[in-house]
PDB file of C-alpha atoms and ligand atoms in Angstrom:
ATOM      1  CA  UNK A 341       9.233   2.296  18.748  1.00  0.00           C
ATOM      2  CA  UNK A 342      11.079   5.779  19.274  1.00  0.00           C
ATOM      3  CA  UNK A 343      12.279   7.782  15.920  1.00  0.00           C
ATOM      4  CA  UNK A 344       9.704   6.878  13.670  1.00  0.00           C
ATOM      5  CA  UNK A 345       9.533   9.015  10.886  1.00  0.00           C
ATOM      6  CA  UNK A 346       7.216   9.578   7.918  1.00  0.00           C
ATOM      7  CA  UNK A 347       9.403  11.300   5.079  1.00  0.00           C
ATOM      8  CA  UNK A 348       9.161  11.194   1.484  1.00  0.00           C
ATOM      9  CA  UNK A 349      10.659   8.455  -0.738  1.00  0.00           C
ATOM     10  CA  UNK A 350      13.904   9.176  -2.146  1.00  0.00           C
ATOM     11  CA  UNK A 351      15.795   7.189  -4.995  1.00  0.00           C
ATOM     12  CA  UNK A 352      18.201   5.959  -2.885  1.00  0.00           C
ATOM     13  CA  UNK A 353      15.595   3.722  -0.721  1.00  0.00           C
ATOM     14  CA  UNK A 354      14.939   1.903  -4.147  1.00  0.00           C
ATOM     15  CA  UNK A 355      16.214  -1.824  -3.149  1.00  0.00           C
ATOM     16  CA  UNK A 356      15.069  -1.252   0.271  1.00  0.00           C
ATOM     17  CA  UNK A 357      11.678  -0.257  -0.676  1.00  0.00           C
ATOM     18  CA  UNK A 358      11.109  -2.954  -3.152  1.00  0.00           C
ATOM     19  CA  UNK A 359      12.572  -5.850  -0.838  1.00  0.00           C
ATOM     20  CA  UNK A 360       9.575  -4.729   1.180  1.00  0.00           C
ATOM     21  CA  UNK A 361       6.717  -4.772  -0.831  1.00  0.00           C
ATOM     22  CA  UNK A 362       7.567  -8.341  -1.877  1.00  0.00           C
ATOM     23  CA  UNK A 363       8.451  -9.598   1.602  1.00  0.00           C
ATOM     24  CA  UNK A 364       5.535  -8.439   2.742  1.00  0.00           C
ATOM     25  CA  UNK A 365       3.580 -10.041   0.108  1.00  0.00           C
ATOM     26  CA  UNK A 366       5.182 -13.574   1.016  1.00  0.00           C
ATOM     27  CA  UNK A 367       5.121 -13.196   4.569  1.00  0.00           C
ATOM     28  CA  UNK A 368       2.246 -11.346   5.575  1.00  0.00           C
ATOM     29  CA  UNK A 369       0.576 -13.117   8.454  1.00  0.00           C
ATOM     30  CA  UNK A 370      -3.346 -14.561   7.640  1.00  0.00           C
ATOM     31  CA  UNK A 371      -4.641 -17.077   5.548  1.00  0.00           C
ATOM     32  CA  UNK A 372      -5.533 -15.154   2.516  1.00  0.00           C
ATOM     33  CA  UNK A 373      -3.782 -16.054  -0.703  1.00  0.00           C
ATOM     34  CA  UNK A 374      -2.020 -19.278  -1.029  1.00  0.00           C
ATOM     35  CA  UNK A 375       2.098 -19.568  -1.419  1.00  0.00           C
ATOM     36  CA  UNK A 376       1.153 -20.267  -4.975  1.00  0.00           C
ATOM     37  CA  UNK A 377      -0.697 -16.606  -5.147  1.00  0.00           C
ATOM     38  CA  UNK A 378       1.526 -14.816  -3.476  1.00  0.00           C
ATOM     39  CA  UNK A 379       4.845 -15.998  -5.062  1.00  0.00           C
ATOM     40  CA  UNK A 380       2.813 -14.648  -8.783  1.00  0.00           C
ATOM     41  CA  UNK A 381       2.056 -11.603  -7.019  1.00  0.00           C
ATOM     42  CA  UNK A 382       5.748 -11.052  -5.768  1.00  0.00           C
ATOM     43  CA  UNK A 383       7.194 -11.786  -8.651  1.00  0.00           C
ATOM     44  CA  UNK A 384       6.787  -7.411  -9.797  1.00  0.00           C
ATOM     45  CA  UNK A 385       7.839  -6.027 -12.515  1.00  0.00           C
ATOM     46  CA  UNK A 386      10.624  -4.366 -10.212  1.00  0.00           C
ATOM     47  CA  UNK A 387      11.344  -1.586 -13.247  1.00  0.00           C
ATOM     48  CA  UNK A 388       7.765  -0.329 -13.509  1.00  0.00           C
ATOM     49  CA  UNK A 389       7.569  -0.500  -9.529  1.00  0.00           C
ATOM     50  CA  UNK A 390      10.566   1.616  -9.215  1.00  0.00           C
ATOM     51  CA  UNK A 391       9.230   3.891 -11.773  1.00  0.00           C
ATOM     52  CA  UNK A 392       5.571   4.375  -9.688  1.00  0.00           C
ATOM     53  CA  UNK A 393       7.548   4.536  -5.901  1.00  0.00           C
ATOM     54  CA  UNK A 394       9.436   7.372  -8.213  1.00  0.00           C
ATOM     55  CA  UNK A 395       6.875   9.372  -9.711  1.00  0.00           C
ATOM     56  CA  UNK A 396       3.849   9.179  -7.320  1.00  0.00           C
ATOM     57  CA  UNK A 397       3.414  10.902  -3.854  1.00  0.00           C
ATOM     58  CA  UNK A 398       5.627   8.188  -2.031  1.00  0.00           C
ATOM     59  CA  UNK A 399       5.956   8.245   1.646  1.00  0.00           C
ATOM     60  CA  UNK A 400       8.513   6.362   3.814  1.00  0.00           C
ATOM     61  CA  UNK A 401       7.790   5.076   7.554  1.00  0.00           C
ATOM     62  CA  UNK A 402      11.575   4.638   8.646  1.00  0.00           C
ATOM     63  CA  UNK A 403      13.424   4.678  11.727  1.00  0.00           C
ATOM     64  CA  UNK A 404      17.332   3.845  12.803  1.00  0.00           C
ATOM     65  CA  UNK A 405      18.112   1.150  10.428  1.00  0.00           C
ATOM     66  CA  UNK A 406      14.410  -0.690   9.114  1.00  0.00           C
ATOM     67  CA  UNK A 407      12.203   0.786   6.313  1.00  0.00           C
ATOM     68  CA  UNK A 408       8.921  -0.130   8.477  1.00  0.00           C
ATOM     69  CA  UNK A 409       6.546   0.869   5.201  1.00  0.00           C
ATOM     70  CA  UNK A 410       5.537   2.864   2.606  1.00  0.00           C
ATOM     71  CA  UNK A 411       2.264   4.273   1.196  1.00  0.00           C
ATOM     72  CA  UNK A 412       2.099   5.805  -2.530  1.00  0.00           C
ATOM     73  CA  UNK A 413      -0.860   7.537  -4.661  1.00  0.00           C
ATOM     74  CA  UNK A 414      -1.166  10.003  -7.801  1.00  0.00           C
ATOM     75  CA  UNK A 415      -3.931  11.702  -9.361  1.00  0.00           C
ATOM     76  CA  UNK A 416      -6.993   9.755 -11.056  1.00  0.00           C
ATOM     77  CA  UNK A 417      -9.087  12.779 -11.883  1.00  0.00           C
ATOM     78  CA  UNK A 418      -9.368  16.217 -10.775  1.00  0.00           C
ATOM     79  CA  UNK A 419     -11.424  15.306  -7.678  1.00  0.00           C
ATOM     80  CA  UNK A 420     -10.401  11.391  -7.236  1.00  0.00           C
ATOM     81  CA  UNK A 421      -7.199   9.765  -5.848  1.00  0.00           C
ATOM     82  CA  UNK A 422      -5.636   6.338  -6.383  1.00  0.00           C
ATOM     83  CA  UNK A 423      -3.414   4.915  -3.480  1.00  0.00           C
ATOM     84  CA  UNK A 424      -1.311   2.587  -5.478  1.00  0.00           C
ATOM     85  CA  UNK A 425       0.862   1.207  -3.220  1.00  0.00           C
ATOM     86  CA  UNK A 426       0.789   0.007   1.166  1.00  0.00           C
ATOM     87  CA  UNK A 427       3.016  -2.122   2.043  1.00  0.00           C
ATOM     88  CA  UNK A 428       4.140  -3.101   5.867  1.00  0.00           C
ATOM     89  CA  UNK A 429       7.555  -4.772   6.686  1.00  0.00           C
ATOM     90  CA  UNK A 430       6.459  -7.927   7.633  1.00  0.00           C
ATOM     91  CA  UNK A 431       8.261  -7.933  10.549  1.00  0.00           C
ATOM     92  CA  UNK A 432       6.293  -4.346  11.866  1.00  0.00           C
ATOM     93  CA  UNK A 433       2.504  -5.303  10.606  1.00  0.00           C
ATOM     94  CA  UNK A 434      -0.652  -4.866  12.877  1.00  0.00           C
ATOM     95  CA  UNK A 435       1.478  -2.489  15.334  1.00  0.00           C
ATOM     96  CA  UNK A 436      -0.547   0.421  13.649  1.00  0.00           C
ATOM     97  CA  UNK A 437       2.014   1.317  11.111  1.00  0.00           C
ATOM     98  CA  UNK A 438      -0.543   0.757   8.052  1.00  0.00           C
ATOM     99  CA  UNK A 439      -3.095   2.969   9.507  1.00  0.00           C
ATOM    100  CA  UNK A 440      -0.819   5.628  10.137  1.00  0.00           C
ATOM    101  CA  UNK A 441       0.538   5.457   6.504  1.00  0.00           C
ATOM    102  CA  UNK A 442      -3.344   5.389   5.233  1.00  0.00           C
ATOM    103  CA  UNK A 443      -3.760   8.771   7.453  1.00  0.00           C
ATOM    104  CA  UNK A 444      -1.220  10.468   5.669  1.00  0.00           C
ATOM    105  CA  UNK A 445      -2.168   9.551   2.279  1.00  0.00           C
ATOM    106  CA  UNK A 446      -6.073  10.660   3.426  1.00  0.00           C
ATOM    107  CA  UNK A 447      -4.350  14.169   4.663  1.00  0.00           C
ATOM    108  CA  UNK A 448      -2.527  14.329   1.798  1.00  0.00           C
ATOM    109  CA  UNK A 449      -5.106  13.729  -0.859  1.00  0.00           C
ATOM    110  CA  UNK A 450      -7.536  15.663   1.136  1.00  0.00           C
ATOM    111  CA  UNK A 451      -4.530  18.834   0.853  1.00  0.00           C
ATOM    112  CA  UNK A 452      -4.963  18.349  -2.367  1.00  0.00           C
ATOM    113  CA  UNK A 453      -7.981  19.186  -3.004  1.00  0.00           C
ATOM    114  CA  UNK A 454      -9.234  15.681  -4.110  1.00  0.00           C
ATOM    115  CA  UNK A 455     -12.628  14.411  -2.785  1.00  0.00           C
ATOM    116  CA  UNK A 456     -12.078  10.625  -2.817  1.00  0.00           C
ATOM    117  CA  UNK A 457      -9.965   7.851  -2.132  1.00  0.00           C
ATOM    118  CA  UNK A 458      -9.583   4.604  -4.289  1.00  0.00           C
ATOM    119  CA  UNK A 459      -7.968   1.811  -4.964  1.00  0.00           C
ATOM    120  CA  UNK A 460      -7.720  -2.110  -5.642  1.00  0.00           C
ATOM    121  CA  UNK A 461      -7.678  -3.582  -2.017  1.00  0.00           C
ATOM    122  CA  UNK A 462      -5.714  -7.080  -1.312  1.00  0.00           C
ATOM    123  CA  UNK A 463      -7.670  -9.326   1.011  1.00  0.00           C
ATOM    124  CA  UNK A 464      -4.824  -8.309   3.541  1.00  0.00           C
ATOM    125  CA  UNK A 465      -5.890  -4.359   3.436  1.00  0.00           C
ATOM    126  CA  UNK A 466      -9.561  -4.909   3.315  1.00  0.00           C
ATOM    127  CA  UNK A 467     -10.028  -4.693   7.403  1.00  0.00           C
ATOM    128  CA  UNK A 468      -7.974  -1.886   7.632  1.00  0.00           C
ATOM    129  CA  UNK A 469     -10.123   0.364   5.085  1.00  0.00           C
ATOM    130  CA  UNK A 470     -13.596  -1.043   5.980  1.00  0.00           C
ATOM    131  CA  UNK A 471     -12.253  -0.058   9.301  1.00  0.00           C
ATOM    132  CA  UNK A 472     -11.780   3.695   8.404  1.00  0.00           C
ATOM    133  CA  UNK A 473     -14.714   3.737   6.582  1.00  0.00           C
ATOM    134  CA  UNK A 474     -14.334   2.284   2.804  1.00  0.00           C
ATOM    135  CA  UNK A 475     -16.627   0.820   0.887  1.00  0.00           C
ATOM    136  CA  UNK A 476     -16.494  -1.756  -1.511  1.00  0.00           C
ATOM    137  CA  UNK A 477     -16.872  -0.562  -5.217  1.00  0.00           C
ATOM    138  CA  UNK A 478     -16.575  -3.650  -7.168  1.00  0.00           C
ATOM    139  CA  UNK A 479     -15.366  -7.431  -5.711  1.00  0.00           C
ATOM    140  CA  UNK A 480     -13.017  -9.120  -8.264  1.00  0.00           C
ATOM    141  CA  UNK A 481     -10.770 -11.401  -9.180  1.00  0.00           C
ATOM    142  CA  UNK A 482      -7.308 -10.252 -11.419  1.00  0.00           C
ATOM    143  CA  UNK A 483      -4.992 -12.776 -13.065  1.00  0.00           C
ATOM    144  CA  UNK A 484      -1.453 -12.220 -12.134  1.00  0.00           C
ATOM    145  CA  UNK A 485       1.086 -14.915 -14.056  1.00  0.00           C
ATOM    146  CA  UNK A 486      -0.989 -17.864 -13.662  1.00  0.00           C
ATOM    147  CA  UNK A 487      -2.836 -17.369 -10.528  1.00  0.00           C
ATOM    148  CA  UNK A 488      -6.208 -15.569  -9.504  1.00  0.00           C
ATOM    149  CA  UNK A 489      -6.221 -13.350  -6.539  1.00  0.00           C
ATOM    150  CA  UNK A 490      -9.608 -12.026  -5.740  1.00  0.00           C
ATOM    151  CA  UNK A 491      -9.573  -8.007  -4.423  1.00  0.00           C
ATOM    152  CA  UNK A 492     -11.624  -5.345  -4.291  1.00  0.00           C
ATOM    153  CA  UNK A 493     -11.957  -1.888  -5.674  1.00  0.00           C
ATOM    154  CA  UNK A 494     -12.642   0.257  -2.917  1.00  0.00           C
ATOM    155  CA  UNK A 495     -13.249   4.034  -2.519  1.00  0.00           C
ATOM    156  CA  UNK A 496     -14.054   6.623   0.466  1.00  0.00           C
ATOM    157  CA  UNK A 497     -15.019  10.093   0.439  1.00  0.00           C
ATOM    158  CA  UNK A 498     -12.706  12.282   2.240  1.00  0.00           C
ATOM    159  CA  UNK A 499     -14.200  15.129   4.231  1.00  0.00           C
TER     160      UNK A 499
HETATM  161  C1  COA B1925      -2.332  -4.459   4.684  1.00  0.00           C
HETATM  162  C2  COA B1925      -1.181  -3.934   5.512  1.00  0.00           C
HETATM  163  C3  COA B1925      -0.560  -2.723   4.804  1.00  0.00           C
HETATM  164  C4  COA B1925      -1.717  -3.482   6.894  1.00  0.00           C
HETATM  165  O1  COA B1925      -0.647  -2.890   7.612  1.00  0.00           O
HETATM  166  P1  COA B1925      -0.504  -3.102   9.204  1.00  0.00           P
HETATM  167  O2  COA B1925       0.560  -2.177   9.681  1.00  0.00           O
HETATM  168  O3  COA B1925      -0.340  -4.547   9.506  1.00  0.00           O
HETATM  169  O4  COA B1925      -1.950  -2.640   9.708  1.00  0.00           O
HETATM  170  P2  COA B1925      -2.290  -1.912  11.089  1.00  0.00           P
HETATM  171  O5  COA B1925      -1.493  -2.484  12.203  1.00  0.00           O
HETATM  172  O6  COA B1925      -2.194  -0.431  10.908  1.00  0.00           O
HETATM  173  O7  COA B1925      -3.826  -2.332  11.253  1.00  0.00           O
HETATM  174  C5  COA B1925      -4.757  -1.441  11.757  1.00  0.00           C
HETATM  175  C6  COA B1925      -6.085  -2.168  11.896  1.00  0.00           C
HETATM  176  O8  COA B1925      -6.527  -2.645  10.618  1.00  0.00           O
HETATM  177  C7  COA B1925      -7.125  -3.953  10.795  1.00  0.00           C
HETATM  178  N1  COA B1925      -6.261  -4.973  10.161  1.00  0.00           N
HETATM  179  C8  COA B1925      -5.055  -4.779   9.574  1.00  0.00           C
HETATM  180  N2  COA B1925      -4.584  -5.947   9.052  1.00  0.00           N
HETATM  181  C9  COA B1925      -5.534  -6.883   9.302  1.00  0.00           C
HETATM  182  C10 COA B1925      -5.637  -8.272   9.022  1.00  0.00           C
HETATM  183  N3  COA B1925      -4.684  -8.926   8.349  1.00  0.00           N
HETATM  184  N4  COA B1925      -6.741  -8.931   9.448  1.00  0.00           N
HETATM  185  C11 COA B1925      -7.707  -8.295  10.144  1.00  0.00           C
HETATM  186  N5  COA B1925      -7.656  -6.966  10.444  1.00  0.00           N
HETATM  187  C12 COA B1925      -6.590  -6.276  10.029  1.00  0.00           C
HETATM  188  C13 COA B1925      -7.217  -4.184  12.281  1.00  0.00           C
HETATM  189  O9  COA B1925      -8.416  -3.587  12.718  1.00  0.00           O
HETATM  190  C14 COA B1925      -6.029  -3.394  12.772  1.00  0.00           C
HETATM  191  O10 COA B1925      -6.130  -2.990  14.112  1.00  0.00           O
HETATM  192  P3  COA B1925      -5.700  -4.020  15.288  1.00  0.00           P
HETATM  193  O11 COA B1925      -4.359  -4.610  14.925  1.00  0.00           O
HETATM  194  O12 COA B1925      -5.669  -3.163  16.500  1.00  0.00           O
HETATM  195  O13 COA B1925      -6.783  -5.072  15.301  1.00  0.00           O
HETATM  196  C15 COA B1925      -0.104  -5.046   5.747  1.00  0.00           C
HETATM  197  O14 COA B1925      -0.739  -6.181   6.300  1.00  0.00           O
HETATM  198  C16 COA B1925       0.611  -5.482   4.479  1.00  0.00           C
HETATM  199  O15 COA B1925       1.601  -4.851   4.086  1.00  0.00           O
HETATM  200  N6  COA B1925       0.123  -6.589   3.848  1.00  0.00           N
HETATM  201  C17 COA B1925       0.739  -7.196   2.682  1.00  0.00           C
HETATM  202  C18 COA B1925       0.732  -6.292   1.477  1.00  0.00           C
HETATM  203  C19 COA B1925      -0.645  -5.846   1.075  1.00  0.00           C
HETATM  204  O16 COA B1925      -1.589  -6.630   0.960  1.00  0.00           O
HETATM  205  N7  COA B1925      -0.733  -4.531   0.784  1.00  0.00           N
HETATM  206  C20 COA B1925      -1.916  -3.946   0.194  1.00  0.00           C
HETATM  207  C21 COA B1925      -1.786  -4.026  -1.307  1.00  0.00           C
HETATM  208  S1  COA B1925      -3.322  -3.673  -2.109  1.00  0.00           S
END
């Protein structure tokens, strides 16, 4: 795809943004998480999501006309980082768009000065981070409005 760009979130991508991260919740392709699960996990808090894609380090995969995906992270500690938020347009996923996001945020954090990477991994991310060389912290299970998703907390070191 020509005149992809990686550029940082701005306000006015709100909607846009948000449509996205729950599309690609209820669409993503693979058998993990029932309609039941996914349709809790959709269902965001769309105020206290805005406020996060706001005040974190939010990056925006765009080109002509499609937000393709967004990656966001802040601070945990003085040598730790948490990646909040990756989310793929459901029409754009396994075309590599994920992984690129994920290298940014590791350049990023790394730029930083941060030694480590974490965060709570859907069943849909796990490949992609055991893949670049995650491990798995903790397996568990979080109750969103009803249902229980399992996840994992997962963390690399960045060198
Ligand atoms: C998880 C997500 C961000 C991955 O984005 P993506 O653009 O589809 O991932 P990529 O194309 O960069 O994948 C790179 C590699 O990771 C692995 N991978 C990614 N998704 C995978 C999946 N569902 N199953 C198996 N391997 C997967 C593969 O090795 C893949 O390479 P390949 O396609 O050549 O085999 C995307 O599926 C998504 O938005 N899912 C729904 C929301 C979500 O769960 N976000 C995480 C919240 S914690």
């Amino acid at each position: 795809m020509n005149d992809v760009r990686l550029v940082p979130y701005l306000p006015a991508w709100e909607g846009a943004c948000l449509e996205l991260c729950q599309r690609s919740i209820l669409e993503a392709s693979g058998g993990a998480y029932t309609p039941a699960q996914r349709k809790a996990w959709a269902a965001l808090d769309l105020d206290d999501w805005a406020t996060r894609l706001r005040d974190q380090r939010t990056s925006v995969l765009t080109a002509p006309n499609v937000v393709l995906g967004l990656a966001s992270w802040r601070e945990l500690f003085a040598t730790e980082a948490w990646l909040d938020m990756l989310y793929v347009h459901p029409d754009h996923q396994r075309r590599g768009w994920g992984q690129r996001l994920l290298e940014a945020v590791e350049l990023d954090v790394h730029t930083s000065h941060a030694l480590a990477l974490l965060t709570q991994a859907s069943e849909h991310l796990q490949p992609l981070l055991l893949s670049r060389g995650y491990d798995v912290v903790e397996s568990k299970v979080v109750e969103l409005r009803g249902e229980h998703l399992p996840c994992a907390v997962m963390r690399k070191v960045l060198s």
